[in-house]
PDB file of C-alpha atoms in Angstrom:
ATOM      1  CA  UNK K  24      25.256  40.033  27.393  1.00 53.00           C
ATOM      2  CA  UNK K  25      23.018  37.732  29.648  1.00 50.00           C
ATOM      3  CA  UNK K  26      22.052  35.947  26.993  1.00 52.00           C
ATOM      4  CA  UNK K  27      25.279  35.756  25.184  1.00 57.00           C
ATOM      5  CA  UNK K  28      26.735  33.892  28.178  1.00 53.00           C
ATOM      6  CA  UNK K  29      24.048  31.634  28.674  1.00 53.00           C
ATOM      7  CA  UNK K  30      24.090  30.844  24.874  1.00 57.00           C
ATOM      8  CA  UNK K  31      27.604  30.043  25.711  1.00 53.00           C
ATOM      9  CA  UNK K  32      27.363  27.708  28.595  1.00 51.00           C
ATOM     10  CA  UNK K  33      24.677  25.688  26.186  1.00 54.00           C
ATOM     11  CA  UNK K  34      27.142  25.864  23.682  1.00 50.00           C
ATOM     12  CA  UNK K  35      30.234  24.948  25.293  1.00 46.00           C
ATOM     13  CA  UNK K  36      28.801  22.181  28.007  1.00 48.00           C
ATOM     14  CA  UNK K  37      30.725  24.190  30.515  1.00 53.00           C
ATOM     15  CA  UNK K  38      31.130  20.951  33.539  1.00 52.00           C
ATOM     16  CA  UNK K  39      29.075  21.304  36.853  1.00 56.00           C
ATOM     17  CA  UNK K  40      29.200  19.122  39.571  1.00 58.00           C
ATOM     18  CA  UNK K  41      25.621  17.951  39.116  1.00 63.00           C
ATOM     19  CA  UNK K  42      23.008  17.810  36.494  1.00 66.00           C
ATOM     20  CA  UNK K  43      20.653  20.005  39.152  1.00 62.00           C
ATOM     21  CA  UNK K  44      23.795  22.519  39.317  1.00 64.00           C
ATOM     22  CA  UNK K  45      23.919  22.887  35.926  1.00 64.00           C
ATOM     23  CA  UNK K  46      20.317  23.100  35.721  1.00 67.00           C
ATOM     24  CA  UNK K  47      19.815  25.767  38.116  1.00 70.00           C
ATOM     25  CA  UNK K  48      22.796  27.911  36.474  1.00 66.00           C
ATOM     26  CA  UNK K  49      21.040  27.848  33.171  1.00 68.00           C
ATOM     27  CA  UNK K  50      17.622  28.882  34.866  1.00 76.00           C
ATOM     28  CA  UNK K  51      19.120  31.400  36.684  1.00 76.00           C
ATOM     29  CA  UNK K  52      20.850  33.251  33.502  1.00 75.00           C
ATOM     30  CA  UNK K  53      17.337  32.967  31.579  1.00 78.00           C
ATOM     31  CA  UNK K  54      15.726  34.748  34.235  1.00 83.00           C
ATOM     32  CA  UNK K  55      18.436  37.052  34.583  1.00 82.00           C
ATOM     33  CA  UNK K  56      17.884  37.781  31.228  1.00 81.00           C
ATOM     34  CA  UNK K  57      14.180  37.729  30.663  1.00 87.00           C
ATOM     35  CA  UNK K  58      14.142  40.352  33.330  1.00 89.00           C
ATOM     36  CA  UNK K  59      16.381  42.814  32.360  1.00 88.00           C
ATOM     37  CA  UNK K  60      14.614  42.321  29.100  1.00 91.00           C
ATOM     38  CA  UNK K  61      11.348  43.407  30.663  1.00 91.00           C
ATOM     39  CA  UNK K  62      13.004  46.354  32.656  1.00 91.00           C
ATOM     40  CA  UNK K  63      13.655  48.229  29.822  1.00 92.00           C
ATOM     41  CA  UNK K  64      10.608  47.292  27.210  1.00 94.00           C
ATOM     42  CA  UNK K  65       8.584  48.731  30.917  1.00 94.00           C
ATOM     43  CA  UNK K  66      10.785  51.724  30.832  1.00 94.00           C
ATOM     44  CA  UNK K  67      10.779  52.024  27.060  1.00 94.00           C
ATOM     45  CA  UNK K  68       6.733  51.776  27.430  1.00 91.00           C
ATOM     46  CA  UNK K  69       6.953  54.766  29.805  1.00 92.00           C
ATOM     47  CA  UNK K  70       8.406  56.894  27.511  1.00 91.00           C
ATOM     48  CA  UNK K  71       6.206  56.439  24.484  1.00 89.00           C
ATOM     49  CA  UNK K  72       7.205  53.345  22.868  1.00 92.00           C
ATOM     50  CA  UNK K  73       4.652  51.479  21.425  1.00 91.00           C
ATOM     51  CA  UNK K  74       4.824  48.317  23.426  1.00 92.00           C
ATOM     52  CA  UNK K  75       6.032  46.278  20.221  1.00 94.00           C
ATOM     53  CA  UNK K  76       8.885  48.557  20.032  1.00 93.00           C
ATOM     54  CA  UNK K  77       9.134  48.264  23.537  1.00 95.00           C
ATOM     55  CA  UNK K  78       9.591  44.786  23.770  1.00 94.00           C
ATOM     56  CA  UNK K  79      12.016  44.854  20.842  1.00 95.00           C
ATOM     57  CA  UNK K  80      14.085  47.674  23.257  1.00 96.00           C
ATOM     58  CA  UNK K  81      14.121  45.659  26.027  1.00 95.00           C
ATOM     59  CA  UNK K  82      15.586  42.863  24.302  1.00 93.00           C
ATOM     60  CA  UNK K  83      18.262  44.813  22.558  1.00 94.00           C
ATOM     61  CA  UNK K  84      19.246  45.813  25.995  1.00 93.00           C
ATOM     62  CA  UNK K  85      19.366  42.746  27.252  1.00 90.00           C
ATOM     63  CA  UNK K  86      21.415  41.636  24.617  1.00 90.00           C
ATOM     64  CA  UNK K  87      23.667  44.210  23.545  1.00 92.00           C
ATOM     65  CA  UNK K  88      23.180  47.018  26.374  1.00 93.00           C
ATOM     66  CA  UNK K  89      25.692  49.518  24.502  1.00 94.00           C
ATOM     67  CA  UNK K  90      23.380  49.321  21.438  1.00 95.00           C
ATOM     68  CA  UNK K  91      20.316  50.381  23.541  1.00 96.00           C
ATOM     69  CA  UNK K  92      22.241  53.087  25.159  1.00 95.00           C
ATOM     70  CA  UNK K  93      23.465  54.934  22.556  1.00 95.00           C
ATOM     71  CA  UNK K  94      21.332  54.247  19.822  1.00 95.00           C
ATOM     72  CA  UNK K  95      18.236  53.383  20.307  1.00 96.00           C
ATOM     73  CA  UNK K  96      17.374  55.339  24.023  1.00 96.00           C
ATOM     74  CA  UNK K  97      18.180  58.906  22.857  1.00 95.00           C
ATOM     75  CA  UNK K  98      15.103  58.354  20.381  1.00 94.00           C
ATOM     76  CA  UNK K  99      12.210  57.784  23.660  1.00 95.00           C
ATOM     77  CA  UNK K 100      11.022  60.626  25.158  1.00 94.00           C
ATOM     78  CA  UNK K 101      13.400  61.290  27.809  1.00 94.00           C
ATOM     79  CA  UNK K 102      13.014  63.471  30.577  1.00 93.00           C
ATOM     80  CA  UNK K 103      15.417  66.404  30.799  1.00 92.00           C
ATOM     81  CA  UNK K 104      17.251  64.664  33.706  1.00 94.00           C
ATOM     82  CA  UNK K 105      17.769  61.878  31.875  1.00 95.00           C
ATOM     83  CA  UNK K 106      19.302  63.394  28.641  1.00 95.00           C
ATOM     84  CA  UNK K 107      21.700  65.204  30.793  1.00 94.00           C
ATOM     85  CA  UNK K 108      23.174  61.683  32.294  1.00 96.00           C
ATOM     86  CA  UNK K 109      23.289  60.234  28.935  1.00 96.00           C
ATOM     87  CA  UNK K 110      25.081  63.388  27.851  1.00 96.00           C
ATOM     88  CA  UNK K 111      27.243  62.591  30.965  1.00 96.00           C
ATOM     89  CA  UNK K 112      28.393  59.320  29.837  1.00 96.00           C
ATOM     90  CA  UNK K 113      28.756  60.352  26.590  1.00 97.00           C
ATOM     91  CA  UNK K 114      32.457  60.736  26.865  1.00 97.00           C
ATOM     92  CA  UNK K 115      33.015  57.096  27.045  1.00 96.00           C
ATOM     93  CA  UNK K 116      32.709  57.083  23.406  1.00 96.00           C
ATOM     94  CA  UNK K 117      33.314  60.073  21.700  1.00 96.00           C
ATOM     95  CA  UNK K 118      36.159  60.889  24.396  1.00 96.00           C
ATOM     96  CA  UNK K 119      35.282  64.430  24.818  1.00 96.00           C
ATOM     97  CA  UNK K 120      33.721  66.803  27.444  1.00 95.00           C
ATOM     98  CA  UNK K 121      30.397  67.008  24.883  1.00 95.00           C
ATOM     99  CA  UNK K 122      29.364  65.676  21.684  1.00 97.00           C
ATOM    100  CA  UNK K 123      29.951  69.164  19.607  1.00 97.00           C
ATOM    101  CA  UNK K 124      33.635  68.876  20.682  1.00 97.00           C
ATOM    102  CA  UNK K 125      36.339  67.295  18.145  1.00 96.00           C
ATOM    103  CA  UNK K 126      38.928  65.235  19.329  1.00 95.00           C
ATOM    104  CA  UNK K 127      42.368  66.120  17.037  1.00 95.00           C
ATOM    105  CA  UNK K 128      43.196  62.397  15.721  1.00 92.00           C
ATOM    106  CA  UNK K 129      46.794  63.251  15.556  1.00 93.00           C
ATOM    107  CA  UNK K 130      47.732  65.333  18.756  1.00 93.00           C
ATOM    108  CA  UNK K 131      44.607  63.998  20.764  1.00 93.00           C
ATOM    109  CA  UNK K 132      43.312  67.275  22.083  1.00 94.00           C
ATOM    110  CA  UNK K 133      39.840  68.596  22.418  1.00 96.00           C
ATOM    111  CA  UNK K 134      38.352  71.498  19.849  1.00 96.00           C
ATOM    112  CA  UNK K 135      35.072  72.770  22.069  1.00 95.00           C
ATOM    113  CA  UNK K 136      31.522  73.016  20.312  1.00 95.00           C
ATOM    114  CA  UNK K 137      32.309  72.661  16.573  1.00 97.00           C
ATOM    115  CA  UNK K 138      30.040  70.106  15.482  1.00 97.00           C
ATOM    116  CA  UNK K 139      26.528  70.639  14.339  1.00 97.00           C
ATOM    117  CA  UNK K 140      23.996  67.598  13.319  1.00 96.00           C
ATOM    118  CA  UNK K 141      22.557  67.927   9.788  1.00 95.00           C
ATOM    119  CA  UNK K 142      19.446  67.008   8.624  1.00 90.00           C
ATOM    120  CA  UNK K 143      18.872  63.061   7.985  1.00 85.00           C
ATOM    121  CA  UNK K 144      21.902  61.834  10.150  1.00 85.00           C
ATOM    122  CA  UNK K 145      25.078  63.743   8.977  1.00 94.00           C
ATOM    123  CA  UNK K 146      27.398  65.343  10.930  1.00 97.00           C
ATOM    124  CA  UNK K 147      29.037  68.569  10.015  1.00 97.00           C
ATOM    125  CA  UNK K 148      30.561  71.447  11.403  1.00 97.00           C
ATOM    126  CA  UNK K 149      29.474  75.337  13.386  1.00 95.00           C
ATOM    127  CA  UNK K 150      32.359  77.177  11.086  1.00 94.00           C
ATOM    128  CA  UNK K 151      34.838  76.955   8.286  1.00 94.00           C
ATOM    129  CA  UNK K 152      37.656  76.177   8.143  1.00 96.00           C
ATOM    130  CA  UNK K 153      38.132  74.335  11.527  1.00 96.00           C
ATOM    131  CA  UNK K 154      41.982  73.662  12.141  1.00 96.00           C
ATOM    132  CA  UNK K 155      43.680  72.050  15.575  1.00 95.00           C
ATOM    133  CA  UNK K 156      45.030  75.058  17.311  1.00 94.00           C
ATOM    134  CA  UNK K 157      48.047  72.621  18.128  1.00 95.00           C
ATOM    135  CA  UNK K 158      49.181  71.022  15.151  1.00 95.00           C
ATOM    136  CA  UNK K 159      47.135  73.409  12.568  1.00 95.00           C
ATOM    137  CA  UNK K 160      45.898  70.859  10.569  1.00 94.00           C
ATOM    138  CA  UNK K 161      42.751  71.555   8.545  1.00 96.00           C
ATOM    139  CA  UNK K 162      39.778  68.955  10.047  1.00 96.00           C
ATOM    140  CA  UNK K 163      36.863  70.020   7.757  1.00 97.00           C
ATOM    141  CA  UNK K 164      38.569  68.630   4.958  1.00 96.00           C
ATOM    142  CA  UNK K 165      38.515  66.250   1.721  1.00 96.00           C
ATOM    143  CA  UNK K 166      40.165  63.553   3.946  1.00 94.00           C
ATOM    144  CA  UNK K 167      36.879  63.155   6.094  1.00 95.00           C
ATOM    145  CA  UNK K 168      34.324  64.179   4.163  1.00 96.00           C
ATOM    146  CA  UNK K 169      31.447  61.859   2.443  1.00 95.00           C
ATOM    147  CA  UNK K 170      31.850  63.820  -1.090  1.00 96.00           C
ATOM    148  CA  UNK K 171      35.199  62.374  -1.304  1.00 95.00           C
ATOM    149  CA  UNK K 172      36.239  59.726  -3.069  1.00 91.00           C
ATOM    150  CA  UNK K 173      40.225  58.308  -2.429  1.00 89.00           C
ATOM    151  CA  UNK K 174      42.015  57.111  -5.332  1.00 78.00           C
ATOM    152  CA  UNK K 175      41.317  53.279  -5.728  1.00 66.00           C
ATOM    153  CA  UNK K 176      44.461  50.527  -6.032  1.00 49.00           C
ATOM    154  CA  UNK K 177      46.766  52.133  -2.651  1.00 48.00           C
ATOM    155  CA  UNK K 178      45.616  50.198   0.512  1.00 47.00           C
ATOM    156  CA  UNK K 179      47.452  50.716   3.817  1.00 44.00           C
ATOM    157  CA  UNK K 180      48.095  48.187   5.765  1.00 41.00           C
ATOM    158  CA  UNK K 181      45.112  48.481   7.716  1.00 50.00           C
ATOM    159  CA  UNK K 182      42.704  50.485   5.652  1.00 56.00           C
ATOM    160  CA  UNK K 183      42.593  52.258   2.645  1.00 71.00           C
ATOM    161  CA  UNK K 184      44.778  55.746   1.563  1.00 79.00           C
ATOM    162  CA  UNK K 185      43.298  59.130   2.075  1.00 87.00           C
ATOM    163  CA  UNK K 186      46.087  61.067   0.515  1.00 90.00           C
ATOM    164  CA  UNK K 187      43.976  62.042  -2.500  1.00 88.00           C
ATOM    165  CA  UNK K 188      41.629  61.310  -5.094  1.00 89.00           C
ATOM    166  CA  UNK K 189      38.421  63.502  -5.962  1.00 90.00           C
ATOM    167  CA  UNK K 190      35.355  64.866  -5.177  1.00 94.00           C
ATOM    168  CA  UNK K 191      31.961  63.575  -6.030  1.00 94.00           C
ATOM    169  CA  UNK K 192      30.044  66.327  -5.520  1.00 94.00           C
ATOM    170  CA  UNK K 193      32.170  69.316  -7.657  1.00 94.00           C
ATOM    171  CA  UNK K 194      31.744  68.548 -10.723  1.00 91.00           C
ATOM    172  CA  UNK K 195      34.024  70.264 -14.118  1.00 89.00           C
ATOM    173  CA  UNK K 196      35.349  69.885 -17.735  1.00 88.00           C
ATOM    174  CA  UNK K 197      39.223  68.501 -16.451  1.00 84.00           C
ATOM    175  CA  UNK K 198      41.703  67.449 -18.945  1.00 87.00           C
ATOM    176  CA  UNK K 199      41.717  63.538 -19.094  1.00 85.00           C
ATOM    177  CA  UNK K 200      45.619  63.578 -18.353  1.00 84.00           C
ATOM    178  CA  UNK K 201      44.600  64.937 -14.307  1.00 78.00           C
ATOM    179  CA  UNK K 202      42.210  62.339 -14.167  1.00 76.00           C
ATOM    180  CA  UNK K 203      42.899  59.127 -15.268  1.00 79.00           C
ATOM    181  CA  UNK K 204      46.071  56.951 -15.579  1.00 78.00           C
ATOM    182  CA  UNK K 205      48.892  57.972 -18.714  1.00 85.00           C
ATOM    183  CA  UNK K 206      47.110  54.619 -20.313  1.00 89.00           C
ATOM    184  CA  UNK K 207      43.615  54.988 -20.152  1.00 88.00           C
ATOM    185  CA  UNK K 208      44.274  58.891 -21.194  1.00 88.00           C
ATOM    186  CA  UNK K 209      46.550  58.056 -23.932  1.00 91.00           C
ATOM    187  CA  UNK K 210      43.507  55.483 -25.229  1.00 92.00           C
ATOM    188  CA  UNK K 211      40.525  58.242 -24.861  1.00 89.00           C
ATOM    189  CA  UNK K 212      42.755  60.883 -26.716  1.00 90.00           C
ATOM    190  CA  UNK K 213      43.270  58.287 -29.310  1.00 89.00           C
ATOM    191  CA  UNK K 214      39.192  58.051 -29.357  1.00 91.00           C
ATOM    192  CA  UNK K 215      38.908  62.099 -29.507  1.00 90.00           C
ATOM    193  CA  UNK K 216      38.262  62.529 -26.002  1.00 89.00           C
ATOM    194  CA  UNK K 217      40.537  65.429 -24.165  1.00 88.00           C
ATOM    195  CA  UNK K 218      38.468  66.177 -21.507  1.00 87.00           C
ATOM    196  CA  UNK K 219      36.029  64.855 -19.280  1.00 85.00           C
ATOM    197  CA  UNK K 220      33.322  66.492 -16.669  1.00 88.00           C
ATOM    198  CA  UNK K 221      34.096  64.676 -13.750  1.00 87.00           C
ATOM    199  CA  UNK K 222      34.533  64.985 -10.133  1.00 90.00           C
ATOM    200  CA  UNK K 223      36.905  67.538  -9.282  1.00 91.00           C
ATOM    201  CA  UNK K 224      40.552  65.848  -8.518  1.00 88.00           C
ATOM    202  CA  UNK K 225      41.896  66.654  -5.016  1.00 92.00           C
ATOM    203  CA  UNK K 226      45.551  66.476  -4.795  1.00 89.00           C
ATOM    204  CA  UNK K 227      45.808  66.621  -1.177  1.00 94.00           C
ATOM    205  CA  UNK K 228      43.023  65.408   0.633  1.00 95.00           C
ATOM    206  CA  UNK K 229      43.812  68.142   3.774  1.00 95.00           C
ATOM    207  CA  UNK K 230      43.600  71.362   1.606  1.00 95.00           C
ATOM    208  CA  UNK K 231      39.611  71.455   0.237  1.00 95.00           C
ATOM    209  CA  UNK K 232      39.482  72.954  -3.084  1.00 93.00           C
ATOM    210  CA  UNK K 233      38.443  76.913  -3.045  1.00 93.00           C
ATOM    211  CA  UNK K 234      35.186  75.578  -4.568  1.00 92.00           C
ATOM    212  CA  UNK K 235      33.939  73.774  -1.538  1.00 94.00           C
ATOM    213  CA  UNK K 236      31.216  74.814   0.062  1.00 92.00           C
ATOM    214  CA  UNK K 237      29.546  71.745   1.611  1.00 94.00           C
ATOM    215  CA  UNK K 238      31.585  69.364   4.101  1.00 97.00           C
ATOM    216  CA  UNK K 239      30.253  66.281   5.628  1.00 97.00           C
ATOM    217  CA  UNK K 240      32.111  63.602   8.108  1.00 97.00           C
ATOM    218  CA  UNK K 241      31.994  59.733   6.913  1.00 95.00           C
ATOM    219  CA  UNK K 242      31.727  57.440   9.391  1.00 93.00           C
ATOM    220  CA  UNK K 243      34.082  55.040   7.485  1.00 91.00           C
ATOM    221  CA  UNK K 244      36.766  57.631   6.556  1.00 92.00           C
ATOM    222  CA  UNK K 245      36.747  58.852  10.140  1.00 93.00           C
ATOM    223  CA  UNK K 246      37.328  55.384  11.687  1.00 90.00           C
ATOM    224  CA  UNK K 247      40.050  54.670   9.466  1.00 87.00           C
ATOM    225  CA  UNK K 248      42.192  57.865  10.515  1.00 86.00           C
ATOM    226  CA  UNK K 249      40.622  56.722  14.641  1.00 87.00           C
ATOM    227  CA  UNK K 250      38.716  60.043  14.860  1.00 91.00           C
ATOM    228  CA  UNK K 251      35.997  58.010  17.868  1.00 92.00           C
ATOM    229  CA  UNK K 252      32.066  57.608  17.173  1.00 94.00           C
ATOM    230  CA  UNK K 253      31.362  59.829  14.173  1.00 95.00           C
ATOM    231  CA  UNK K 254      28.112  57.927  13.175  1.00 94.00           C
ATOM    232  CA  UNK K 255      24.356  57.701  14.373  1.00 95.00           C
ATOM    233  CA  UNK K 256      25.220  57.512  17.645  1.00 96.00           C
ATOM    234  CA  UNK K 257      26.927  61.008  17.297  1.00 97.00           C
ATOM    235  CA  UNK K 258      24.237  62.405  15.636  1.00 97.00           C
ATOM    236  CA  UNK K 259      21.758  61.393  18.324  1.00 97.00           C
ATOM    237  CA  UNK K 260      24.121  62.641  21.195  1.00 97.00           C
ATOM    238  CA  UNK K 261      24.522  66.183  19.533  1.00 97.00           C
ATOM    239  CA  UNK K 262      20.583  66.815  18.796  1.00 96.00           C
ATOM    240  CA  UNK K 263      20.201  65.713  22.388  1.00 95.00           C
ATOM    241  CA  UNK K 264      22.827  68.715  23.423  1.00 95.00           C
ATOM    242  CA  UNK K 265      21.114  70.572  21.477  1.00 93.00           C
ATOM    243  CA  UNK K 266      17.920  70.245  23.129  1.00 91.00           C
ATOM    244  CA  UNK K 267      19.637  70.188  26.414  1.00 89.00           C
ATOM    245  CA  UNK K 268      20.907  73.510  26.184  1.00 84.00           C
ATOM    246  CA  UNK K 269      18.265  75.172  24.126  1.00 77.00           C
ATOM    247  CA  UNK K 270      15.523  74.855  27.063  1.00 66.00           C
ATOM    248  CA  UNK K 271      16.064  75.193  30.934  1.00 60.00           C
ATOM    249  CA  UNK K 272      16.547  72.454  33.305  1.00 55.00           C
ATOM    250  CA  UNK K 273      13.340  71.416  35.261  1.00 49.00           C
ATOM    251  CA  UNK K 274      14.062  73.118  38.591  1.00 46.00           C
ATOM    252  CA  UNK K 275      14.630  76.403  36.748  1.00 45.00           C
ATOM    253  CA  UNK K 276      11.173  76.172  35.299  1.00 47.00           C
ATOM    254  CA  UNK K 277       9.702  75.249  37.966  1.00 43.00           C
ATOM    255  CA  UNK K 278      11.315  78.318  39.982  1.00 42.00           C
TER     256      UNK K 278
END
């Protein structure tokens, strides 16, 4: 942000009354800058970074603080006072009380400790099927998973449509008139071909097949329907509840 501003008064030639003004406003911002930069690769360094990395922290927070906060801090060794105030701001961008809660993208409310991190950096979910408990709709489903593929050629204004298209992941001998158009069909019948194995065809992208025994969130699919931070940074803000409520706090030990 410091930097990003200064940047921009270089850029711009924003008018000062004076050379020395302008001068002194451009020396200021740099050292503005070079110290938060150096506040956080110090207190990256104190929580074993290697001081490369720490350096390379520092300026990401000097530059882009949110990318620090929320994606690059919950991987230093923390103290557990720390995690817990991340975890307390963490609302600001998944707009719920904690990370394992689901936010309903259509009636907006909150469905408590449902989400679970997988291994590598997905996000799934604590129980199936998950529905809102206000509008009943079915949130572990085709429509936000990362096995599903929507049918190509129907945009929405804004992003692309969910409504159906099939699964990459279940796989079965399907009769080439379900999954392809009456013309490409017609021309692989002509060529022998009657059925193909392919990814199983979803209809309706909110009712999962009975088949389905693995459900993922996408990041991209997620953001198009404006369900809030469903990426890494969710990821690291779960395994950090998790380890936030899996041990005591410090004074407990201590006691």
């Amino acid at each position: 942000m410091h930097l990003a501003f200064f940047a921009g008064w270089v850029g711009s030639r924003i008018a000062f009354p004076s050379s020395w003004v302008s001068s002194s406003v451009g020396i200021a911002w740099f050292i503005l800058f070079l110290s938060t930069a150096l506040y956080f690769a110090v207190f990256s360094w104190k929580r074993r970074a290697s001081p490369l990395q720490g350096l390379g922290y520092g300026i990401v927070a000097a530059i882009h603080y949110p990318e620090f906060l929320w994606k690059l801090k919950p991987r230093l060794d923390l103290s557990w006072e720390e995690k817990k105030q991340l975890l307390a701001l963490s609302p600001a961008i998944t707009h719920v009380s904690r990370p394992s809660s689901l936010l309903c993208p259509f009636c907006k409310i909150e469905i408590e400790h449902v989400l679970v991190a997988l291994p590598g950096e997905g996000i799934g979910v604590r129980r199936r099927p998950v529905f809102c408990p206000r509008c009943q709709t079915r949130l572990d489903c085709c429509r936000f998973c990362v096995f599903f593929e929507p049918r190509s050629g129907h945009l929405l204004g804004w992003g692309e449509d969910l409504t159906s298209g099939r699964c990459t992941l279940i796989k079965k001998h399907q009769s080439v008139d379900e999954i392809c158009s009456s013309s490409v069909a017609q021309k692989l019948k002509e060529m022998g071909w009657h059925t193909l194995y392919a990814g199983l065809a979803i209809p309706d992208s909110f009712s999962p097949p009975e088949e389905c025994r693995t459900f993922q969130f996408d990041e991209r699919k997620t953001l198009l329907e404006r369900l809030p931070c469903m990426g890494k940074e969710r990821v690291l803000l779960l395994r950090l509840e998790e380890a936030i409520y899996s041990q005591p706090s410090s004074s407990s030990r201590s006691g």
